[in-house]
Structure formats: structure tokens, C-alpha cells
Short mmCIF file of C-alpha atoms in Angstrom, two decimals:
data_model
loop_
_atom_site.label_atom_id
_atom_site.label_comp_id
_atom_site.label_asym_id
_atom_site.label_seq_id
_atom_site.Cartn_x
_atom_site.Cartn_y
_atom_site.Cartn_z
CA MET A 1 -8.36 -2.08 -33.26
CA ILE A 2 -10.70 -5.02 -32.77
CA LEU A 3 -10.34 -7.34 -29.81
CA ASP A 4 -11.98 -10.73 -29.42
CA ILE A 5 -11.81 -11.56 -25.71
CA ALA A 6 -12.77 -14.58 -23.61
CA ASN A 7 -11.95 -16.02 -20.19
CA LEU A 8 -11.72 -19.47 -18.64
CA GLN A 9 -11.46 -20.59 -15.07
CA GLY A 10 -11.71 -23.93 -13.28
CA ASP A 11 -10.92 -25.41 -9.90
CA GLY A 12 -9.08 -28.46 -11.20
CA GLN A 13 -8.74 -30.98 -8.41
CA ARG A 14 -8.37 -28.38 -5.69
CA GLN A 15 -10.91 -27.72 -3.01
CA TYR A 16 -10.80 -23.93 -3.38
CA GLN A 17 -10.33 -21.52 -6.23
CA GLN A 18 -7.41 -19.26 -5.45
CA ASP A 19 -6.94 -17.72 -8.88
CA PHE A 20 -8.63 -14.39 -9.40
CA PHE A 21 -8.86 -12.03 -12.35
CA ALA A 22 -10.59 -8.95 -13.77
CA LEU A 23 -11.08 -7.42 -17.21
CA SER A 24 -12.03 -3.93 -18.32
CA ASP A 25 -15.06 -3.28 -20.48
CA ALA A 26 -14.74 -5.29 -23.70
CA ASP A 27 -17.49 -3.39 -25.50
CA PRO A 28 -16.01 -2.30 -28.87
CA ALA A 29 -16.82 1.35 -28.17
CA ALA A 30 -15.10 1.20 -24.79
CA VAL A 31 -12.10 -0.58 -26.27
CA THR A 32 -11.75 2.06 -28.96
CA THR A 33 -11.91 4.88 -26.42
CA HIS A 34 -10.10 3.43 -23.42
CA GLY A 35 -8.23 0.40 -24.66
CA PHE A 36 -8.31 -2.85 -22.71
CA ASP A 37 -6.87 -3.96 -19.37
CA LEU A 38 -6.61 -7.29 -17.65
CA VAL A 39 -5.39 -8.45 -14.24
CA LEU A 40 -4.68 -12.03 -13.16
CA ALA A 41 -3.59 -13.34 -9.76
CA ASP A 42 -2.83 -16.87 -8.56
CA GLY A 43 -3.02 -16.80 -4.77
CA MET A 44 -1.05 -18.88 -2.31
CA GLY A 45 -1.30 -19.32 1.41
CA GLY A 46 -3.46 -21.03 3.97
CA ALA A 47 -6.75 -22.39 2.65
CA LEU A 48 -8.71 -19.16 2.24
CA ASP A 49 -5.89 -16.67 2.63
CA GLY A 50 -4.61 -17.33 -0.87
CA ALA A 51 -7.99 -16.59 -2.41
CA GLU A 52 -8.38 -13.49 -0.27
CA ILE A 53 -4.92 -12.18 -1.14
CA ALA A 54 -5.50 -12.78 -4.84
CA ARG A 55 -8.85 -11.04 -4.76
CA GLU A 56 -7.58 -8.01 -2.84
CA THR A 57 -4.60 -7.63 -5.13
CA VAL A 58 -6.74 -7.86 -8.26
CA ASP A 59 -9.26 -5.39 -6.86
CA LEU A 60 -6.57 -2.89 -5.91
CA LEU A 61 -5.05 -2.97 -9.39
CA TYR A 62 -8.43 -3.05 -11.09
CA GLU A 63 -9.55 0.09 -9.27
CA ARG A 64 -6.49 1.90 -10.49
CA LEU A 65 -6.68 0.68 -14.08
CA VAL A 66 -10.38 0.90 -14.70
CA PRO A 67 -11.95 4.13 -13.48
CA VAL A 68 -15.44 2.98 -14.43
CA ALA A 69 -16.53 -0.65 -14.02
CA PRO A 70 -18.16 -2.35 -17.03
CA SER A 71 -21.50 -2.02 -15.26
CA GLY A 72 -21.06 1.74 -15.32
CA THR A 73 -20.34 2.27 -11.62
CA PRO A 74 -17.61 4.86 -11.10
CA ARG A 75 -15.07 4.43 -8.29
CA GLU A 76 -15.64 6.02 -4.91
CA ARG A 77 -12.10 7.28 -4.67
CA PRO A 78 -10.70 7.37 -8.18
CA MET A 79 -6.94 7.22 -8.22
CA PRO A 80 -6.45 6.24 -11.82
CA ALA A 81 -3.09 4.85 -12.85
CA THR A 82 -2.85 6.54 -16.20
CA SER A 83 0.83 5.97 -16.82
CA ASN A 84 2.58 2.61 -16.75
CA GLU A 85 4.83 3.90 -13.98
CA GLN A 86 1.75 4.43 -11.87
CA VAL A 87 0.72 0.86 -12.50
CA LEU A 88 4.13 -0.25 -11.23
CA SER A 89 3.60 1.90 -8.12
CA ALA A 90 0.23 0.28 -7.59
CA ILE A 91 1.88 -3.14 -7.82
CA GLU A 92 4.44 -2.08 -5.21
CA GLU A 93 1.67 -0.79 -3.01
CA ALA A 94 -0.20 -4.08 -3.20
CA ASN A 95 3.03 -5.84 -2.37
CA THR A 96 3.67 -3.76 0.72
CA ARG A 97 0.14 -4.18 1.99
CA ILE A 98 0.18 -7.95 1.61
CA TYR A 99 3.67 -8.25 3.08
CA GLN A 100 2.79 -6.16 6.12
CA ARG A 101 -0.18 -8.34 6.85
CA TYR A 102 1.12 -11.79 6.03
CA HIS A 103 4.91 -11.52 6.34
CA GLU A 104 5.45 -13.97 3.52
CA SER A 105 3.11 -16.62 4.90
CA GLY A 106 0.83 -15.86 1.97
CA GLY A 107 1.04 -14.10 -1.35
CA THR A 108 0.00 -14.14 -4.96
CA THR A 109 1.35 -13.97 -8.45
CA LEU A 110 0.20 -11.05 -10.56
CA VAL A 111 -0.07 -10.22 -14.23
CA VAL A 112 -1.26 -6.85 -15.50
CA ALA A 113 -1.60 -6.23 -19.23
CA ARG A 114 -2.81 -3.12 -21.04
CA ILE A 115 -3.59 -2.66 -24.70
CA ARG A 116 -3.72 0.91 -25.95
CA GLU A 117 -3.94 1.87 -29.61
CA GLY A 118 -2.45 -1.35 -30.83
CA GLN A 119 0.36 -1.44 -28.27
CA LEU A 120 0.79 -3.87 -25.42
CA TRP A 121 2.31 -3.19 -22.03
CA PHE A 122 2.57 -5.86 -19.35
CA ALA A 123 4.00 -6.57 -15.94
CA SER A 124 4.37 -9.88 -14.18
CA VAL A 125 5.31 -11.04 -10.70
CA GLY A 126 5.56 -14.74 -9.95
CA ASP A 127 4.96 -17.76 -12.13
CA SER A 128 1.85 -16.95 -14.11
CA ASN A 129 2.40 -16.61 -17.84
CA VAL A 130 2.08 -14.04 -20.61
CA TYR A 131 2.24 -15.65 -24.02
CA LEU A 132 1.89 -14.12 -27.45
CA ARG A 133 1.02 -16.24 -30.43
CA ARG A 134 2.44 -14.59 -33.52
CA ARG A 135 2.61 -16.07 -36.99
CA GLY A 136 2.23 -19.60 -35.72
CA ARG A 137 4.84 -19.38 -32.97
CA LEU A 138 4.41 -18.97 -29.24
CA LEU A 139 6.47 -16.26 -27.57
CA GLU A 140 6.90 -16.22 -23.83
CA LEU A 141 6.94 -12.52 -23.04
CA THR A 142 7.71 -12.73 -19.34
CA ARG A 143 10.17 -14.76 -17.37
CA ARG A 144 8.72 -16.74 -14.52
CA HIS A 145 9.97 -15.77 -11.09
CA GLU A 146 10.54 -19.37 -10.27
CA TYR A 147 13.72 -20.95 -8.97
CA LEU A 148 13.56 -23.42 -11.86
CA TYR A 149 14.29 -20.59 -14.30
CA ASP A 150 17.39 -19.64 -12.38
CA LEU A 151 18.42 -23.28 -12.60
CA TYR A 152 17.79 -23.19 -16.35
CA ASP A 153 20.48 -20.53 -16.56
CA HIS A 154 22.87 -23.07 -15.11
CA VAL A 155 21.60 -25.68 -17.54
CA LEU A 156 22.44 -23.35 -20.42
CA ASP A 157 25.88 -22.83 -18.94
CA GLY A 158 26.37 -26.57 -18.95
CA LEU A 159 26.60 -26.83 -15.18
CA LEU A 160 23.47 -28.85 -14.59
CA SER A 161 21.29 -31.25 -16.52
CA ILE A 162 17.71 -30.42 -17.34
CA GLU A 163 16.53 -33.43 -15.36
CA ASP A 164 18.41 -32.31 -12.27
CA ALA A 165 16.98 -28.84 -12.70
CA ARG A 166 13.44 -30.10 -12.93
CA ASP A 167 13.89 -32.66 -10.15
CA ASN A 168 15.25 -30.08 -7.77
CA PRO A 169 12.81 -29.98 -4.85
CA GLN A 170 12.96 -26.21 -4.79
CA ALA A 171 12.29 -25.84 -8.49
CA LYS A 172 8.80 -24.45 -8.12
CA ALA A 173 9.66 -22.02 -5.33
CA LEU A 174 8.86 -18.45 -6.26
CA SER A 175 11.65 -15.94 -6.36
CA SER A 176 9.21 -13.06 -6.41
CA PHE A 177 5.54 -12.67 -5.56
CA ILE A 178 3.11 -10.05 -4.29
CA GLY A 179 3.69 -10.07 -0.54
CA SER A 180 7.45 -10.48 -0.76
CA GLY A 181 9.97 -8.53 1.30
CA SER A 182 12.05 -8.17 -1.87
CA LEU A 183 9.79 -7.66 -4.85
CA ARG A 184 10.92 -7.99 -8.44
CA ILE A 185 8.61 -7.06 -11.29
CA ASP A 186 9.19 -8.27 -14.85
CA HIS A 187 7.69 -5.66 -17.16
CA SER A 188 7.95 -4.35 -20.68
CA GLN A 189 10.29 -1.40 -20.99
CA GLU A 190 8.66 0.03 -24.08
CA PRO A 191 5.16 -0.60 -25.40
CA PHE A 192 5.10 -3.53 -27.75
CA ALA A 193 3.39 -3.09 -31.11
CA LEU A 194 0.76 -5.72 -31.87
CA GLU A 195 0.21 -7.19 -35.32
CA SER A 196 -3.11 -8.24 -36.75
CA GLY A 197 -3.50 -11.94 -35.99
CA ASP A 198 -1.64 -11.77 -32.67
CA VAL A 199 -3.20 -13.66 -29.79
CA LEU A 200 -2.40 -12.72 -26.20
CA LEU A 201 -2.77 -15.58 -23.74
CA VAL A 202 -2.44 -14.75 -20.06
CA CYS A 203 -2.81 -17.73 -17.76
CA SER A 204 -2.01 -19.16 -14.36
CA ASP A 205 0.33 -22.12 -14.18
CA GLY A 206 -2.64 -24.45 -13.87
CA ILE A 207 -2.75 -24.08 -17.66
CA SER A 208 0.91 -23.73 -18.56
CA ASP A 209 2.20 -26.50 -16.30
CA THR A 210 -0.36 -28.97 -17.59
CA LEU A 211 -0.42 -28.30 -21.33
CA THR A 212 2.43 -28.37 -23.84
CA THR A 213 3.55 -25.63 -26.18
CA THR A 214 1.95 -27.51 -29.05
CA GLN A 215 -1.36 -27.63 -27.24
CA LEU A 216 -1.24 -23.92 -26.45
CA LEU A 217 -0.45 -23.17 -30.08
CA GLU A 218 -3.33 -25.32 -31.24
CA ALA A 219 -5.79 -23.71 -28.89
CA SER A 220 -4.67 -20.18 -29.69
CA ALA A 221 -5.24 -20.74 -33.41
CA GLN A 222 -8.98 -20.51 -32.67
CA SER A 223 -11.23 -17.59 -31.80
CA ALA A 224 -11.02 -16.47 -28.19
CA GLN A 225 -14.01 -18.42 -26.89
CA HIS A 226 -13.08 -21.56 -28.85
CA CYS A 227 -9.57 -21.24 -27.52
CA CYS A 228 -10.88 -21.20 -23.95
CA ASP A 229 -13.16 -24.16 -24.64
CA LEU A 230 -10.33 -26.14 -26.17
CA LEU A 231 -7.93 -25.32 -23.32
CA GLU A 232 -10.45 -26.64 -20.85
CA ASP A 233 -11.08 -29.81 -22.87
CA MET A 234 -7.35 -30.43 -23.05
CA ILE A 235 -6.92 -30.00 -19.31
CA LYS A 236 -9.74 -32.40 -18.62
CA THR A 237 -8.25 -34.91 -21.04
CA VAL A 238 -4.84 -34.76 -19.38
CA ALA A 239 -6.72 -35.27 -16.10
CA LEU A 240 -3.85 -34.70 -13.70
CA PRO A 241 -4.75 -36.12 -10.29
CA ASN A 242 -3.70 -32.89 -8.57
CA GLN A 243 -4.64 -30.45 -11.31
CA ASP A 244 -4.15 -26.91 -10.01
CA ASN A 245 -6.67 -24.09 -10.31
CA TYR A 246 -6.54 -22.81 -13.87
CA THR A 247 -7.39 -19.45 -15.38
CA ALA A 248 -6.86 -18.12 -18.88
CA ILE A 249 -7.65 -14.81 -20.54
CA VAL A 250 -7.45 -14.80 -24.31
CA VAL A 251 -7.33 -11.65 -26.45
CA CYS A 252 -7.25 -11.96 -30.23
CA TYR A 253 -6.05 -8.78 -31.88
CA ALA A 254 -7.10 -7.68 -35.32
CA MET B 1 -22.08 -13.59 -22.41
CA LYS B 2 -22.14 -10.66 -20.08
CA GLN B 3 -19.45 -8.81 -18.20
CA CYS B 4 -19.79 -8.39 -14.45
CA GLU B 5 -18.40 -5.64 -12.20
CA ARG B 6 -14.92 -7.08 -12.60
CA GLY B 7 -15.28 -7.64 -16.32
CA HIS B 8 -15.59 -11.42 -16.06
CA PHE B 9 -17.40 -12.94 -19.04
CA PHE B 10 -20.10 -15.30 -17.82
CA ASP B 11 -23.18 -16.95 -19.27
CA ASP B 12 -26.00 -14.91 -17.79
CA VAL B 13 -28.56 -17.47 -18.88
CA ARG B 14 -26.98 -20.17 -16.70
CA TYR B 15 -25.92 -17.96 -13.79
CA GLN B 16 -27.82 -15.18 -12.11
CA GLU B 17 -24.67 -13.69 -10.66
CA CYS B 18 -21.11 -13.91 -11.78
CA PRO B 19 -19.84 -17.33 -10.74
CA TYR B 20 -16.23 -16.12 -10.74
CA CYS B 21 -16.87 -13.40 -8.19
CA GLU B 22 -19.06 -15.56 -6.01
CA LYS B 23 -16.37 -18.15 -5.61
CA VAL B 24 -14.27 -15.93 -3.37
CA GLN B 25 -16.16 -17.17 -0.33
CA PRO B 26 -16.60 -20.88 -0.91
CA ALA B 27 -19.96 -21.84 0.58
CA TYR B 28 -19.43 -25.41 1.58
CA GLY B 29 -21.40 -27.73 -0.65
CA SER B 30 -23.67 -25.17 -2.21
CA THR B 31 -21.74 -23.42 -4.97
CA ILE B 32 -21.63 -25.10 -8.31
CA SER B 33 -18.22 -25.19 -9.87
CA VAL B 34 -17.94 -23.18 -13.05
CA SER B 35 -16.20 -26.11 -14.67
CA LYS B 36 -19.54 -27.84 -14.42
CA GLU B 37 -18.47 -30.59 -12.07
CA ILE B 38 -18.56 -31.07 -8.35
CA VAL B 39 -14.90 -31.40 -7.53
CA GLU B 40 -14.10 -33.90 -4.79
CA PRO B 41 -11.64 -32.46 -2.29
CA THR B 42 -8.51 -34.54 -2.46
CA ALA B 43 -6.06 -34.99 0.36
CA THR B 44 -3.10 -34.55 -1.91
CA ALA B 45 0.25 -35.28 -0.45
CA SER B 46 2.12 -34.36 -3.58
CA ALA B 47 5.27 -32.33 -3.45
CA THR B 48 3.75 -29.47 -5.40
CA ALA B 49 4.97 -26.33 -3.79
CA ARG B 50 1.68 -24.60 -4.44
CA GLU B 51 -0.58 -26.55 -2.11
CA PRO B 52 -2.83 -24.39 0.08
CA GLU B 53 -1.29 -25.46 3.35
CA ALA B 54 0.34 -23.73 6.25
CA LEU B 55 3.57 -22.39 4.91
CA GLU B 56 6.77 -21.62 6.66
CA PRO B 57 7.11 -17.89 7.07
CA GLY B 58 9.83 -16.90 4.68
CA ALA B 59 12.95 -15.03 5.60
CA THR B 60 11.98 -11.56 6.54
CA ALA B 61 14.03 -8.42 6.86
CA PRO B 62 16.51 -9.07 4.10
CA GLU B 63 19.84 -7.50 4.85
CA ASN B 64 20.33 -6.21 1.37
CA SER B 65 18.29 -3.45 -0.15
CA ALA B 66 14.66 -4.26 -0.75
CA THR B 67 14.33 -1.93 -3.72
CA PRO B 68 12.28 -3.73 -6.31
CA ALA B 69 14.52 -4.14 -9.31
CA VAL B 70 12.76 -4.26 -12.64
CA GLU B 71 13.83 -6.66 -15.34
CA PRO B 72 13.40 -6.20 -19.06
CA ALA B 73 10.92 -8.51 -20.73
CA ILE B 74 12.53 -11.46 -22.41
CA GLN B 75 11.17 -12.60 -25.73
CA SER B 76 11.93 -16.18 -26.45
CA ILE B 77 10.45 -19.13 -28.20
CA ALA B 78 9.99 -22.54 -26.55
CA PRO B 79 8.31 -21.62 -23.30
CA ALA B 80 8.36 -24.89 -21.45
CA THR B 81 11.63 -26.35 -22.57
CA PRO B 82 14.98 -24.71 -22.96
CA ALA B 83 16.12 -25.60 -26.45
CA VAL B 84 19.66 -26.40 -25.46
CA GLU B 85 20.76 -29.81 -24.28
CA PRO B 86 23.85 -29.28 -22.19
CA ALA B 87 26.75 -31.54 -23.02
CA ALA B 88 28.17 -31.88 -19.54
CA GLN B 89 26.37 -34.01 -17.00
CA THR B 90 27.19 -32.89 -13.53
CA PRO B 91 26.04 -34.14 -10.19
CA THR B 92 23.73 -31.75 -8.40
CA PRO B 93 26.08 -28.94 -7.51
CA SER B 94 26.43 -27.37 -4.12
CA GLN B 95 24.72 -24.35 -5.55
CA THR B 96 21.28 -25.64 -4.63
CA THR B 97 20.40 -23.62 -1.61
CA ALA B 98 18.27 -24.55 1.32
CA PRO B 99 14.70 -23.39 1.57
CA ALA B 100 14.05 -19.98 3.09
CA ILE B 101 14.87 -19.93 6.73
CA GLN B 102 13.34 -17.67 9.32
CA ALA B 103 16.11 -15.16 9.59
CA ALA B 104 14.89 -12.90 12.33
CA ALA B 105 13.00 -15.05 14.79
CA PRO B 106 13.01 -13.58 18.27
CA ALA B 107 13.05 -16.20 20.99
CA ALA B 108 9.47 -15.68 22.03
CA GLN B 109 7.90 -16.53 18.68
CA THR B 110 6.80 -20.12 18.09
CA PRO B 111 7.68 -21.19 14.60
CA THR B 112 4.74 -22.54 12.61
CA PRO B 113 4.90 -26.17 11.59
CA THR B 114 6.55 -26.69 8.24
CA PRO B 115 5.16 -29.31 5.90
CA ALA B 116 7.81 -30.86 3.74
CA ALA B 117 6.24 -29.66 0.54
CA SER B 118 6.18 -25.97 1.36
CA ALA B 119 8.54 -23.99 -0.73
CA PHE B 120 6.84 -20.96 -2.07
CA PRO B 121 9.20 -18.33 -0.80
CA ALA B 122 12.34 -18.87 -2.81
CA ALA B 123 15.69 -19.97 -1.54
CA THR B 124 17.24 -16.53 -1.65
CA ALA B 125 16.02 -13.11 -2.59
CA SER B 126 18.52 -12.91 -5.40
CA ALA B 127 17.75 -16.50 -6.35
CA THR B 128 21.11 -17.13 -7.93
CA ALA B 129 22.08 -20.67 -7.16
CA ALA B 130 25.69 -19.71 -6.77
CA SER B 131 25.15 -17.50 -3.75
CA ALA B 132 25.95 -18.75 -0.26
CA PRO B 133 23.21 -20.37 1.81
CA GLN B 134 21.37 -17.90 3.99
CA GLU B 135 22.71 -17.06 7.40
CA ILE B 136 20.96 -19.18 9.97
CA GLY B 137 21.60 -17.15 13.11
CA ALA B 138 20.38 -13.61 12.60
CA THR B 139 21.66 -10.66 14.58
CA VAL B 140 19.89 -10.29 17.90
CA GLY B 141 19.93 -6.78 19.32
CA VAL B 142 21.55 -6.06 22.66
CA PHE B 143 18.23 -4.92 24.04
CA THR B 144 16.48 -8.09 22.95
CA SER B 145 19.18 -10.32 24.33
CA LYS B 146 19.04 -8.43 27.63
CA VAL B 147 15.26 -8.35 27.94
CA GLY B 148 14.76 -11.79 26.43
CA ILE B 149 12.02 -10.71 24.02
CA ASP B 150 11.58 -8.03 21.34
CA PRO B 151 8.69 -5.99 22.75
CA PRO B 152 7.20 -2.68 21.59
CA VAL B 153 8.85 0.50 22.83
CA ALA B 154 6.58 3.02 21.11
CA PHE B 155 3.66 3.37 18.72
CA VAL B 156 3.08 5.37 15.57
CA VAL B 157 -0.38 6.13 14.21
CA VAL B 158 -1.05 7.55 10.75
CA ILE B 159 -3.47 10.38 11.42
CA ASP B 160 -3.68 11.75 7.89
CA GLY B 161 -2.82 10.71 4.38
CA PRO B 162 -3.58 7.75 2.11
CA ASP B 163 -2.87 5.23 4.89
CA LYS B 164 -4.81 7.08 7.57
CA GLY B 165 -5.69 4.87 10.50
CA ALA B 166 -2.76 2.51 10.20
CA SER B 167 -0.79 1.90 13.39
CA PHE B 168 2.61 0.40 14.05
CA ALA B 169 4.45 -0.87 17.10
CA LEU B 170 8.11 0.10 17.11
CA LYS B 171 10.81 -2.12 18.55
CA ALA B 172 14.08 -1.14 20.17
CA GLY B 173 16.70 0.14 17.78
CA ARG B 174 16.04 1.97 14.54
CA SER B 175 12.65 1.87 12.86
CA PHE B 176 12.41 2.98 9.25
CA ILE B 177 9.48 4.83 7.78
CA GLY B 178 8.96 4.21 4.07
CA ARG B 179 6.75 2.92 1.29
CA GLY B 180 8.57 -0.37 0.74
CA ALA B 181 7.33 -3.73 1.93
CA ASP B 182 9.78 -4.23 4.75
CA SER B 183 9.53 -0.76 6.25
CA ASP B 184 8.87 -0.80 9.97
CA VAL B 185 6.32 1.96 9.45
CA ALA B 186 4.95 1.20 5.99
CA LEU B 187 3.03 3.81 3.98
CA PRO B 188 2.18 1.88 0.83
CA GLY B 189 -0.46 4.32 -0.37
CA ASP B 190 1.69 7.44 -0.30
CA GLU B 191 3.63 7.79 -3.53
CA ALA B 192 5.42 10.86 -2.18
CA VAL B 193 7.18 8.77 0.45
CA SER B 194 10.50 7.16 -0.41
CA ARG B 195 10.51 3.45 -0.79
CA GLU B 196 13.11 3.05 1.92
CA GLY B 197 14.11 5.03 4.95
CA HIS B 198 12.42 8.31 4.22
CA ALA B 199 12.74 8.96 7.95
CA LEU B 200 13.49 6.96 11.02
CA ILE B 201 12.82 6.79 14.70
CA SER B 202 15.31 5.22 17.06
CA TYR B 203 15.00 4.08 20.63
CA ASP B 204 18.16 4.36 22.69
CA ALA B 205 17.87 1.77 25.46
CA ARG B 206 20.73 3.30 27.42
CA LYS B 207 19.11 6.66 27.66
CA ASN B 208 15.57 5.25 27.49
CA SER B 209 14.69 7.97 24.99
CA PHE B 210 13.77 8.46 21.35
CA LEU B 211 15.20 10.35 18.41
CA ALA B 212 13.64 11.15 15.06
CA ALA B 213 15.97 11.48 12.09
CA SER B 214 15.79 12.07 8.39
CA GLY B 215 16.70 9.31 5.97
CA GLN B 216 19.37 9.45 3.29
CA GLY B 217 17.26 10.34 0.29
CA ARG B 218 16.18 13.55 -1.33
CA GLN B 219 12.83 13.76 0.39
CA ILE B 220 12.33 15.98 3.41
CA SER B 221 10.51 15.13 6.64
CA TYR B 222 9.16 17.52 9.25
CA LEU B 223 9.00 17.22 13.01
CA ASN B 224 6.35 19.46 14.55
CA GLY B 225 6.43 21.61 11.44
CA VAL B 226 10.18 22.08 11.34
CA GLU B 227 12.39 20.44 8.72
CA LEU B 228 14.14 17.45 10.19
CA VAL B 229 17.88 17.71 9.48
CA ASP B 230 19.82 16.48 12.51
CA PRO B 231 18.40 13.80 14.80
CA GLN B 232 15.96 15.40 17.22
CA PRO B 233 14.43 14.15 20.43
CA ILE B 234 10.81 13.14 19.97
CA LYS B 235 8.10 12.96 22.62
CA ALA B 236 4.46 11.99 23.06
CA TYR B 237 2.07 13.31 20.41
CA ASP B 238 4.81 14.87 18.34
CA LEU B 239 3.88 15.14 14.68
CA ILE B 240 6.01 13.74 11.85
CA GLU B 241 5.11 14.81 8.34
CA LEU B 242 6.45 13.22 5.18
CA GLY B 243 5.06 12.87 1.69
CA ARG B 244 1.34 13.41 2.07
CA SER B 245 1.18 11.66 5.44
CA LYS B 246 1.06 12.78 9.04
CA LEU B 247 2.16 10.48 11.81
CA SER B 248 1.59 10.83 15.51
CA PHE B 249 4.19 9.35 17.84
CA LEU B 250 3.42 7.80 21.20
CA PRO B 251 6.28 6.46 23.33
CA PHE B 252 5.69 3.49 25.55
CA CYS B 253 9.12 3.43 27.18
CA GLY B 254 10.29 6.50 29.11
CA GLU B 255 10.09 7.84 32.63
CA GLU B 256 6.96 5.86 33.43
CA PHE B 257 8.12 2.53 32.06
CA SER B 258 11.07 0.61 30.66
CA TRP B 259 11.46 -3.05 29.86
CA ASP B 260 14.80 -3.64 31.48
CA ALA B 261 13.78 -1.98 34.74
CA LEU B 262 11.19 -4.67 35.38
#
């Protein structure tokens, strides 16, 4: 299994960066032995709280997923989450900690993805995205925990127009996030077999709310680093006046 | 490209230290944005729900179970746009629910100011548009309505276990000990503790005394080394054990003090 990995992050038009992320060692030997893990969080809350919550959440998950940091430093108190169930427990733990401290005045989205022996497992809370490009099509592997998606259900039932759904002032409200009193986690039930040529794109909504499906497909047709470069160029070209923080992690599987 | 402690890929020719990690504490004016530009702070007044502003505390203490339900992954094409154009055009239905409302706000708490754009906690926990709007007036306990505030009646300190050092103030009524987010005594690090109501402590205002009781699940708790089956009186420095954790109990109300005797 050969992985080509790259990351991208930018502030957009925001004063602070509240996205945070971490990757396991991408060295081919490490990938062959341990596989590959990634964590992404898009924090929300008062000016610096969002960044702090995102960082803490990422660090908590990262400690569990990656027993030895890429620099070689082992953990002080290793509590490795070897099974996927343990990763879910770690996500619940992060949720409880953040909730107890902030009582829903702050929180973060979270995506965790693990690749082991050609199989993908992932979990998502909130409105960050997990996409898979496969054979020229873009698959959205997770469902955003966003009120808009619940409204889309009503659109599909013919009860509501798409415009009304999108114009709803509550559309972007999160229906689940780390720090919630009632957490929901969207995760794969069984590991998902990857095919050679697959591209995994994990990103915060600074990317997926700005760019179109076509643009994401175009970018993900490149190598990982070129994909990141192209995503950033596209965002700068769109030049939204209130462009959100954006983060992308790209993994090309061969 | 090099990977830092957190695995971030960064150009180690351009940056001495990882620019992604450094950005956690923004040093005003001195950090260089990784996107290679100095970004002007904008006073955006847009209705984006994700602005970093003071947010209204969302509804806490949901009445229904807080067990995190897991959903299967959905594979679909067309991420940003649902492919279907619905035939019927309807006016915005009454299903759109109001933003999250502070459900359990004791009288003494001052609500934080709510900017119009804040909406990050969702309308309802179940987030189905068809459900009724959330209850505005939450239940206020007899004790609280009598005393006028919802003050602490006891304290619990975690003296051993993964969450060692944590402390909790208990309020009148029943306090639940568990791993879940909305537990009154939350033990997030202890996987051997039930998510909800592994055990509970209750303060009876009439008798001005405390009871410890076991929760409904399969897991056992111990009071002073003895299995907790029926509710038992609990006193200062009594030890509660559950999962891998040990809790010490310290009453505030009792013979020496009670809120409604003031």
C-alpha cells in the first residue's frame, strides 16, 4: 500500500485559525507497519476558545491513535486506541470533557480516519467533510451534522424547496459537535476497502462550502501536493469576502 | 517537506518550526500566515453561523437520553446538491424550529448576550424539523424555587482513577455519576463507568440528608467497600468506587448548615 499525502491550511479572511489537524507518520516504512491516521477539527466558540477546543480535541485523539509521534517521541501515558471502538470511546471522552467545561458555548467538529492494510475506517462529528474520489466521481462518505441536511430530507419528500432549505436562517446550525450534551457520531460500520487510484479528501467546510463538486474533482485528479496547491488557488480565486478557515488533508492511495 | 510532532507537513526551508502548530496562540502582528499573506481582520457582520463570537449557551440537560447514537455512513454522489428537484413548492412550513433556548436557566444566572447570527447549537437534539419547538420554561425544583437559587449542597472529588483530581459541586435533587457529557459527576476518562447513571447521589431537602444509590445498568458501585444495592445514607469522606475510579464525598448541607434555614 502506497500513500501520497499532503496537507493544506489557510486563515481565509478570519482573524484567527480555529481549524486544527494532525497526521501520523507518513514515512513509507511506518505506513506499511502501522498504517495511517488523520484527525481534523474545526473549532467554534469565542475568539480563542474555538482554537483551543480544536487543538485539545485533536491532541487527545492523536495521543490515542499514534503511540509514537513522527519525531520518535513516545507518549508519556500511552493509552492506545487499537480498536475502532476505542476510537469511538476516545471521541466520547473528548466530547464529555469539552461539554463539562464549556456547556455548549464552544465546541468543534471532528473527523478521524484510519487506513490499515488497504481498508478505511472513519468517524465524523459536525460539518467537516470526508470525500472519496473514485473512478472520476466524488463520494461523500459522511453526512454533515448540519440542520440543512435534515431540511434536505424534507426537500426530498417534496415538503420544502431547495431554496427555502438553503435560505433557512438555521441551516448551518450544527446538530452534533464535540462538546454537545447529545453527541451523535457518523462512522463507518465496517472497514471500507480502498481501490488503487482512490483519493481521500478530508476537509473543513472552509473548503467544501466555497468550492463546487467539479472543482473538488478537478483538484483531486492531481497528486496530493498538487491537489492542495490547486485547492488553495481555487479558494483565492473565488475570493469570498468572509472566507472561513480552510484545511484539507489529501491521501492518494495506490 | 518535513513532518512535525503532530504530523503536519511543512516546508522546513521556509519555517524553522511548524507554522501550523505555532498558530494555536496567535501572537498579534508577528506570526506570518501560512497562506503567505497578512490577512486583514474584517469586522464581518455576515449571518454565517460559524463566526467566532460570543454564542448563546445551547440547551443543556436534554430530557431525553443523551446516549450517543451512531449512524451508518451514507455513500452518495453529488455532495453539495441534492439531485432531486421537488415538484411541490410549499411555503416555509411550521416545522422550522426556533434556535436552541436555554432550557435550564436558574434565576440567578445572567444570560450571555446573543448576537443574531449565532446558531451553532442546533434547533433540537434530534434535529428533525417535524418535532415540536423546545419547551421554554424548564422544570424548576422545589428546593430552588424555595431558596431562590440553585446552590451547591455537597462536593465530590475524584481521588483515584483516570480523572483523578476532578471535583464537582452537587445541587439539590439527584446527581448522576457517569461517563456521558451531561453527567453531574462526569468521568470521561474511565471506560469502565457507564455512560449514564452508573450511580447517583441525592439530596433530600426535607430531611437535609444524602443518599447514595446504584444506577439501573449492569455495572456495580461500592460504598465504603460494600456493594451498593439499596439506597444508603452517605456522610463526609465516604468512599464511592465505580469502574476504575474512587470518589470522596463531602456534604455541605447537614447539621451545620442548610440553605433554607438561612
